Amino acid sequence: MGIIRDTLRDKVADGLSACIGCRECLRACPVAPPGLRIADLNHWTAGDAPLAASAPIPTPVSPAPAATEVVAVADAAISSPAPPAAMVARLAEECFQCGMCVPVCPSGLERDAMVLWLKSRLTPRPAEYDASLRRRGPAQTVGEKVGVTVHNLLHRGRLGSLSRHVDKRSLQPADTLFFFGCNIFSTTGMGEKILAIADYLKCRYEVLGGLSSCCGWSSYLSGDLDGAGEMMSHLAGRIAKVAPKEVITPGSECYAALSRIAAVHRTPFTPVTVASWLRRNLHRFPLRHFPGTMTFHDACHSSRKLGEGEEPRRILRQLGALVEMRRFGDDAPCCGHHQFGVNPAQVEALRADRLAMARDAGAARMVVECVRCQESFAPGAEAAQVEVLSLVDLVYDLLPSGDRPQARPVHFAPPVQKGDQIPIEGM
Ligand code: SF4
Ligand code: SF4
C-alpha cells in the first residue's frame, strides 16, 4: 500500500499550492505552538526531507495568536528565514489528528493531512508513539510474538467469553462480522456488551479481534504510513476469509480504516458503525426513556471526518432528552487519544474542557460512540460531575435482565502521565 504515501503526498502538494496563508487552521488548532508562522509551516511541509524531533518548547493550552497574516504561499516559502524547525516538529509531534483545522479553512483544505505528512517524516519518531503501538499488526519479530502471546494470556480472564476470539486463526464465513481489532482489550467492556446485544437480536456473526488484526489506522495517524498499509492489507485478507456483507465496528478509527479497505481493495463489504447498526435495530428492543439530559460527543474519524454524526443522535432522541454542546469548529476538542501520551497535561486539559462543555450544556451524561473516546473521557468524569457512557451501554441497559450476561467490573486507568504507555489495551 505505497498508495497511502502517494495519495497523501499528492493531497499535500495540492493543499500547499492552494493555501492562501490566512492562518485560520492554526488559530483553530488546540496544540499549535504560539508564534508558529504559516509560512514556516508550509515551507517545512513541502518536501520529503526528514524532520528532526523538536527540543522541548513550552506549549500552554491556549489558542494561537489572533493576528491574521495573508501571504501568498510561494512568497512565504521563498522569503522564509531559517525555518523554526523545532516549532514545526513540535506541532507534528503533538497533533492528534482531530481535524479541527479543516472546517475553518476558507479554501477547503485539509491541514490535518499536511501535518500528517510532517509526522511521517519525524526523525526519530517520538518514543511514545512506538510504545503505544508496539506489538500491533502481523509483522512481528519472534520476541514480539512471544510478548503478544503473554499479553493475550494475561488478559484472558478479564475478557471472559471474548477471549476465544483473540487472534484466532480459524474464521468462519458469515454475513455479519464484528471487527474489534485491538479494542477487544478495551477496559470499557464494550465488546462483550455488543455480542450480548447481537445474541439478543439472534444475529449470526463472526468476530475478528486481537493485536495481530489491528486495523492500522492508529499507525497511520502516527505517520507510520507504510506500516499502516501492511496492517490494512493483512486485515483485508482476514476479512476476505469471512466474506461478510457488512463489517460492524465500535472504533471510530477502525471505521475509517474499514472504509478505506473497502474502497481500495474493492472487497464487497459495507463498513458499518455500531451506532448505525443499533439505530437500525432499535425497534426490536423494549424501549424506554432514560431520565435526565444527555449530550453527544462526536468522534473525530466517524463523525467529524466521515459525517456519521446523525445516527447516534437519532438513537439518543428516542431514548431521552438530547441537548447539544459545541459540535465542530475551533472550540470542540476531541479526546486527544492519538497524541499517544506525548504531552499528557495538554490532553488532560482539553478533556476537562470538553467535559465542562457537557456540564455547562446542562447534560448529566455525555454519551460517546467510540470506544477510545470512552476510555479517554471516563477517568475525568467524576471530577467533572458528568457521567460518561457509550451508546452500547445505553442499548445494553434496554435488554431484559435475563438476556444480559453477568456484568464485569470496568476499570478505567487514571490520567496518563508523561512516559506512560497509553492504557488502551490494559497492558
Ligand atoms: S488535526 Fe487537530 S491537532 Fe492536528 S493540526 Fe489540525 S487542529 Fe491541530
Ligand atoms: S486555513 Fe486553509 S488556506 Fe488558511 S492557512 Fe490554513 S490551510 Fe491555508
CSV table of N, CA and C in Angstrom, one decimal, residues 287-347:
chain,number,residue,atom,x,y,z
A,287,LEU,N,-38.1,-0.4,24.4
A,287,LEU,CA,-37.6,1.0,24.5
A,287,LEU,C,-38.1,1.6,25.8
A,288,ARG,N,-37.3,2.5,26.4
A,288,ARG,CA,-37.7,3.3,27.5
A,288,ARG,C,-36.9,4.6,27.5
A,289,HIS,N,-37.4,5.6,28.2
A,289,HIS,CA,-36.7,6.8,28.2
A,289,HIS,C,-35.8,6.8,29.5
A,290,PHE,N,-34.5,7.3,29.3
A,290,PHE,CA,-33.6,7.4,30.4
A,290,PHE,C,-33.8,8.8,31.0
A,291,PRO,N,-33.8,8.8,32.3
A,291,PRO,CA,-34.0,10.1,33.0
A,291,PRO,C,-32.9,11.1,32.8
A,292,GLY,N,-33.1,12.4,32.9
A,292,GLY,CA,-32.0,13.3,32.8
A,292,GLY,C,-31.7,13.7,31.4
A,293,THR,N,-30.8,14.6,31.2
A,293,THR,CA,-30.5,15.1,29.9
A,293,THR,C,-29.1,14.6,29.5
A,294,MET,N,-29.0,14.3,28.2
A,294,MET,CA,-27.8,13.7,27.6
A,294,MET,C,-27.3,14.6,26.5
A,295,THR,N,-26.0,14.6,26.3
A,295,THR,CA,-25.4,15.2,25.2
A,295,THR,C,-24.5,14.2,24.5
A,296,PHE,N,-24.1,14.5,23.3
A,296,PHE,CA,-23.3,13.6,22.5
A,296,PHE,C,-21.9,14.2,22.1
A,297,HIS,N,-20.9,13.4,22.3
A,297,HIS,CA,-19.5,13.8,21.9
A,297,HIS,C,-19.2,13.1,20.6
A,298,ASP,N,-18.9,13.9,19.5
A,298,ASP,CA,-18.6,13.3,18.2
A,298,ASP,C,-17.2,12.8,18.2
A,299,ALA,N,-17.1,11.6,17.7
A,299,ALA,CA,-15.7,11.0,17.5
A,299,ALA,C,-15.1,11.6,16.2
A,300,CYS,N,-13.8,11.9,16.2
A,300,CYS,CA,-13.2,12.6,15.1
A,300,CYS,C,-13.4,11.9,13.8
A,301,HIS,N,-13.1,10.6,13.8
A,301,HIS,CA,-13.0,9.9,12.4
A,301,HIS,C,-14.3,9.5,11.9
A,302,SER,N,-15.2,9.1,12.7
A,302,SER,CA,-16.5,8.7,12.1
A,302,SER,C,-17.4,9.9,12.0
A,303,SER,N,-17.5,10.7,13.0
A,303,SER,CA,-18.5,11.9,12.9
A,303,SER,C,-17.9,13.1,12.2
A,304,ARG,N,-16.7,13.5,12.8
A,304,ARG,CA,-16.2,14.8,12.3
A,304,ARG,C,-15.7,14.7,10.8
A,305,LYS,N,-15.0,13.5,10.5
A,305,LYS,CA,-14.4,13.4,9.2
A,305,LYS,C,-15.2,12.7,8.2
A,306,LEU,N,-16.0,11.7,8.7
A,306,LEU,CA,-16.8,10.9,7.7
A,306,LEU,C,-18.3,11.1,7.8
A,307,GLY,N,-18.7,12.1,8.6
A,307,GLY,CA,-20.1,12.6,8.6
A,307,GLY,C,-21.1,11.6,9.1
A,308,GLU,N,-20.7,10.8,10.1
A,308,GLU,CA,-21.6,9.8,10.6
A,308,GLU,C,-22.3,10.2,11.9
A,309,GLY,N,-22.4,11.5,12.2
A,309,GLY,CA,-22.8,12.0,13.5
A,309,GLY,C,-24.3,12.0,13.7
A,310,GLU,N,-25.1,11.7,12.7
A,310,GLU,CA,-26.6,11.8,12.9
A,310,GLU,C,-27.2,10.5,13.5
A,311,GLU,N,-26.6,9.4,13.1
A,311,GLU,CA,-27.2,8.1,13.6
A,311,GLU,C,-27.2,8.0,15.1
A,312,PRO,N,-26.1,8.4,15.8
A,312,PRO,CA,-26.1,8.3,17.2
A,312,PRO,C,-27.1,9.3,17.8
A,313,ARG,N,-27.3,10.4,17.2
A,313,ARG,CA,-28.3,11.4,17.7
A,313,ARG,C,-29.7,10.9,17.6
A,314,ARG,N,-30.0,10.2,16.5
A,314,ARG,CA,-31.3,9.6,16.3
A,314,ARG,C,-31.6,8.6,17.4
A,315,ILE,N,-30.6,7.9,17.8
A,315,ILE,CA,-30.8,6.9,19.0
A,315,ILE,C,-31.1,7.7,20.2
A,316,LEU,N,-30.3,8.7,20.5
A,316,LEU,CA,-30.4,9.5,21.8
A,316,LEU,C,-31.8,10.2,21.8
A,317,ARG,N,-32.3,10.7,20.7
A,317,ARG,CA,-33.6,11.4,20.8
A,317,ARG,C,-34.7,10.4,21.1
A,318,GLN,N,-34.5,9.1,20.7
A,318,GLN,CA,-35.5,8.1,21.1
A,318,GLN,C,-35.4,7.6,22.5
A,319,LEU,N,-34.3,7.8,23.1
A,319,LEU,CA,-34.1,7.2,24.4
A,319,LEU,C,-34.1,8.3,25.5
A,320,GLY,N,-34.2,9.6,25.2
A,320,GLY,CA,-34.2,10.6,26.2
A,320,GLY,C,-34.1,12.0,25.6
A,321,ALA,N,-33.7,12.9,26.5
A,321,ALA,CA,-33.6,14.3,26.1
A,321,ALA,C,-32.2,14.6,25.7
A,322,LEU,N,-32.0,15.1,24.5
A,322,LEU,CA,-30.7,15.4,23.9
A,322,LEU,C,-30.5,16.9,23.9
A,323,VAL,N,-29.4,17.3,24.5
A,323,VAL,CA,-29.0,18.7,24.3
A,323,VAL,C,-27.7,18.7,23.6
A,324,GLU,N,-27.5,19.7,22.8
A,324,GLU,CA,-26.2,19.8,22.0
A,324,GLU,C,-25.2,20.7,22.7
A,325,MET,N,-24.0,20.3,22.7
A,325,MET,CA,-22.9,21.2,23.1
A,325,MET,C,-22.2,21.5,21.7
A,326,ARG,N,-21.2,22.3,21.8
A,326,ARG,CA,-20.5,22.6,20.5
A,326,ARG,C,-20.1,21.4,19.8
A,327,ARG,N,-20.4,21.3,18.5
A,327,ARG,CA,-20.1,20.1,17.8
A,327,ARG,C,-18.7,20.1,17.0
A,328,PHE,N,-18.6,21.1,16.1
A,328,PHE,CA,-17.4,21.2,15.3
A,328,PHE,C,-16.9,22.6,15.5
A,329,GLY,N,-15.7,22.8,14.9
A,329,GLY,CA,-15.1,24.2,15.0
A,329,GLY,C,-14.0,24.3,15.9
A,330,ASP,N,-13.6,25.5,16.3
A,330,ASP,CA,-12.4,25.7,17.0
A,330,ASP,C,-12.5,25.5,18.5
A,331,ASP,N,-13.7,25.2,19.0
A,331,ASP,CA,-13.7,25.0,20.5
A,331,ASP,C,-14.5,23.7,20.8
A,332,ALA,N,-14.4,22.7,20.0
A,332,ALA,CA,-15.0,21.4,20.3
A,332,ALA,C,-13.9,20.4,20.3
A,333,PRO,N,-13.1,20.3,21.3
A,333,PRO,CA,-12.0,19.4,21.3
A,333,PRO,C,-12.3,17.9,21.2
A,334,CYS,N,-11.4,17.2,20.7
A,334,CYS,CA,-11.5,15.7,20.7
A,334,CYS,C,-10.9,15.1,21.9
A,335,CYS,N,-10.9,13.8,22.0
A,335,CYS,CA,-10.4,13.1,23.2
A,335,CYS,C,-8.9,13.1,23.3
A,336,GLY,N,-8.2,13.4,22.1
A,336,GLY,CA,-6.8,13.5,22.1
A,336,GLY,C,-6.0,12.2,22.2
A,337,HIS,N,-6.8,11.1,22.0
A,337,HIS,CA,-6.1,9.8,22.2
A,337,HIS,C,-4.9,9.7,21.3
A,338,HIS,N,-5.0,10.2,20.1
A,338,HIS,CA,-3.9,9.9,19.1
A,338,HIS,C,-2.7,10.9,19.2
A,339,GLN,N,-2.6,11.5,20.4
A,339,GLN,CA,-1.3,12.1,20.7
A,339,GLN,C,-0.4,11.1,21.4
A,340,PHE,N,-0.9,9.9,21.7
A,340,PHE,CA,-0.2,8.8,22.2
A,340,PHE,C,0.6,9.1,23.5
A,341,GLY,N,0.2,10.1,24.3
A,341,GLY,CA,0.9,10.4,25.5
A,341,GLY,C,2.1,11.3,25.4
A,342,VAL,N,2.3,12.0,24.3
A,342,VAL,CA,3.4,12.9,24.2
A,342,VAL,C,3.4,14.1,25.1
A,343,ASN,N,2.2,14.6,25.3
A,343,ASN,CA,2.0,15.8,26.2
A,343,ASN,C,0.8,15.6,27.1
A,344,PRO,N,0.8,14.7,28.1
A,344,PRO,CA,-0.4,14.3,28.8
A,344,PRO,C,-1.1,15.5,29.4
A,345,ALA,N,-0.4,16.5,30.0
A,345,ALA,CA,-1.0,17.6,30.7
A,345,ALA,C,-1.9,18.4,29.7
A,346,GLN,N,-1.4,18.5,28.5
A,346,GLN,CA,-2.1,19.3,27.5
A,346,GLN,C,-3.4,18.6,27.1
A,347,VAL,N,-3.3,17.2,26.9
A,347,VAL,CA,-4.5,16.5,26.5
A,347,VAL,C,-5.5,16.4,27.7
